């Protein structure tokens, strides 16, 4: 097993700080193989979503791995269209069926779509009856979280957001941490179109520690308290991405990466969820 930490969420559920993301993993064996390889390598956290259309392939990868469901932390997300069309219950039930499970460990609202407060009330109902062990949000900005608070609704356990060395989200992260909402980073390496692993600052630190650029960025996330879910569909990289539990970054490393922040997104703004 990998030497990752378990992070206690605000409802007491524990989540592995490290996992496999399957965004842009193709439907079919590409996804199921990646999940199986990750589980064989010691991963125990898999992150998918309705919108990725590969929840069923995640289930197949889990089944083929032979790892008991009880040992695996599964995250999925309610799709934009399900929220916009007010098909909240249908969406949750679709995820449960596709993942071949009677519970999902963490279920998120994928984007702050109109109707998100009502969708959140539905997630709370599924949480209360145990079908969702923890509930959270994705791509929510401060004002969206404030709306949930203003309506007296339960705080999310997690906010999954774009976060990487060139977009560090200090204000949002601080707001969430003050309320014990854990930050989970998507596109943690900068994203497939904007990879940061070969940046000179990262390569300098990688050479110092005898690690790859990807390993340095993953370790940066862990050392700064983020839950991190790097994506790969190549077995050697899935294994390599997990080889980050035998070192830490020092203050100099952290300062160099902090200086990389441009406060600019690589991908979609929550203001343009459509």
Coordinates of C-alpha atoms in Angstrom, one line a residue, residues 61-177:
X61 CA -11.9 -1.5 -13.4
X62 CA -12.7 -1.9 -9.7
X63 CA -14.3 -5.2 -10.4
X64 CA -11.4 -6.5 -12.4
X65 CA -8.9 -5.3 -9.8
X66 CA -10.2 -7.7 -7.2
X67 CA -9.9 -5.0 -4.5
X68 CA -12.9 -5.0 -2.3
X69 CA -15.3 -2.1 -2.8
X70 CA -15.1 -1.4 1.0
X71 CA -11.4 -0.4 0.6
X72 CA -12.0 2.1 -2.2
X73 CA -13.0 5.7 -1.9
X74 CA -15.1 6.7 -5.0
X75 CA -15.9 10.3 -5.9
X76 CA -18.4 11.2 -8.6
X77 CA -20.4 14.3 -9.5
X78 CA -23.9 15.4 -10.5
X79 CA -23.8 16.6 -14.1
X80 CA -24.5 20.2 -15.3
X81 CA -27.5 19.1 -17.3
X82 CA -29.0 17.2 -14.4
X83 CA -28.8 20.3 -12.2
X84 CA -30.1 22.6 -14.9
X85 CA -33.0 20.3 -15.7
X86 CA -33.8 19.7 -12.1
X87 CA -33.2 16.0 -12.5
X88 CA -31.4 15.8 -9.2
X89 CA -32.6 12.4 -8.0
X90 CA -32.4 10.8 -11.4
X91 CA -28.7 12.0 -11.6
X92 CA -27.7 10.5 -8.3
X93 CA -29.5 7.2 -9.1
X94 CA -27.8 7.1 -12.5
X95 CA -24.4 7.4 -10.8
X96 CA -25.2 4.7 -8.2
X97 CA -26.3 2.4 -11.0
X98 CA -23.4 3.0 -13.3
X99 CA -20.8 2.6 -10.5
X100 CA -22.5 -0.6 -9.4
X101 CA -22.6 0.4 -5.8
X102 CA -25.3 1.2 -3.2
X103 CA -23.2 4.1 -1.8
X104 CA -20.8 6.7 -3.1
X105 CA -18.1 8.0 -0.8
X106 CA -18.1 11.6 -2.0
X107 CA -20.6 13.1 -4.4
X108 CA -20.2 16.6 -5.7
X109 CA -22.3 19.2 -7.6
X110 CA -20.1 19.5 -10.6
X111 CA -20.6 23.2 -11.4
X112 CA -22.5 26.1 -9.7
X113 CA -25.4 25.9 -12.1
X114 CA -28.7 27.7 -11.6
X115 CA -30.7 25.6 -9.2
X116 CA -27.6 24.5 -7.3
X117 CA -29.1 25.2 -3.9
X118 CA -32.1 22.9 -4.7
X119 CA -29.7 20.3 -6.0
X120 CA -27.7 20.6 -2.8
X121 CA -30.9 19.9 -0.8
X122 CA -31.3 16.6 -2.7
X123 CA -27.7 15.6 -2.1
X124 CA -28.3 16.3 1.6
X125 CA -31.3 13.9 1.6
X126 CA -29.2 11.1 0.0
X127 CA -26.5 11.8 2.5
X128 CA -28.9 11.5 5.4
X129 CA -30.1 8.1 4.2
X130 CA -26.5 6.9 3.7
X131 CA -26.4 6.6 -0.1
X132 CA -23.7 9.3 -0.1
X133 CA -21.2 9.2 2.7
X134 CA -20.1 12.8 2.1
X135 CA -21.2 15.6 -0.2
X136 CA -19.4 18.5 -1.7
X137 CA -19.1 20.9 -4.6
X138 CA -16.9 21.5 -7.5
X139 CA -15.9 24.8 -9.1
X140 CA -17.7 26.9 -6.5
X141 CA -16.5 30.4 -5.8
X142 CA -16.9 32.2 -2.5
X143 CA -20.3 33.7 -3.5
X144 CA -21.7 30.3 -4.3
X145 CA -20.6 29.0 -0.9
X146 CA -22.1 32.0 0.8
X147 CA -25.4 31.3 -0.8
X148 CA -25.5 27.8 0.8
X149 CA -24.6 29.4 4.1
X150 CA -27.2 32.1 3.7
X151 CA -29.9 29.5 3.1
X152 CA -28.9 27.6 6.3
X153 CA -27.7 24.6 4.4
X154 CA -25.0 22.2 5.4
X155 CA -21.5 23.2 4.4
X156 CA -19.8 21.1 1.7
X157 CA -17.1 18.6 2.9
X158 CA -15.0 19.3 -0.2
X159 CA -14.6 22.0 -2.9
X160 CA -12.9 20.5 -6.0
X161 CA -11.4 23.3 -8.0
X162 CA -8.8 24.1 -10.7
X163 CA -5.6 24.5 -8.7
X164 CA -1.9 24.2 -9.7
X165 CA 1.3 26.2 -9.3
X166 CA 0.3 28.8 -11.8
X167 CA -3.2 29.2 -10.3
X168 CA -3.0 28.8 -6.6
X169 CA -6.4 30.2 -5.6
X170 CA -5.2 31.7 -2.3
X171 CA -8.4 33.6 -1.4
X172 CA -10.8 30.8 -2.1
X173 CA -8.6 28.2 -0.4
X174 CA -8.3 30.3 2.7
X175 CA -12.1 30.9 2.8
X176 CA -12.8 27.2 2.5
X177 CA -10.1 26.2 5.1

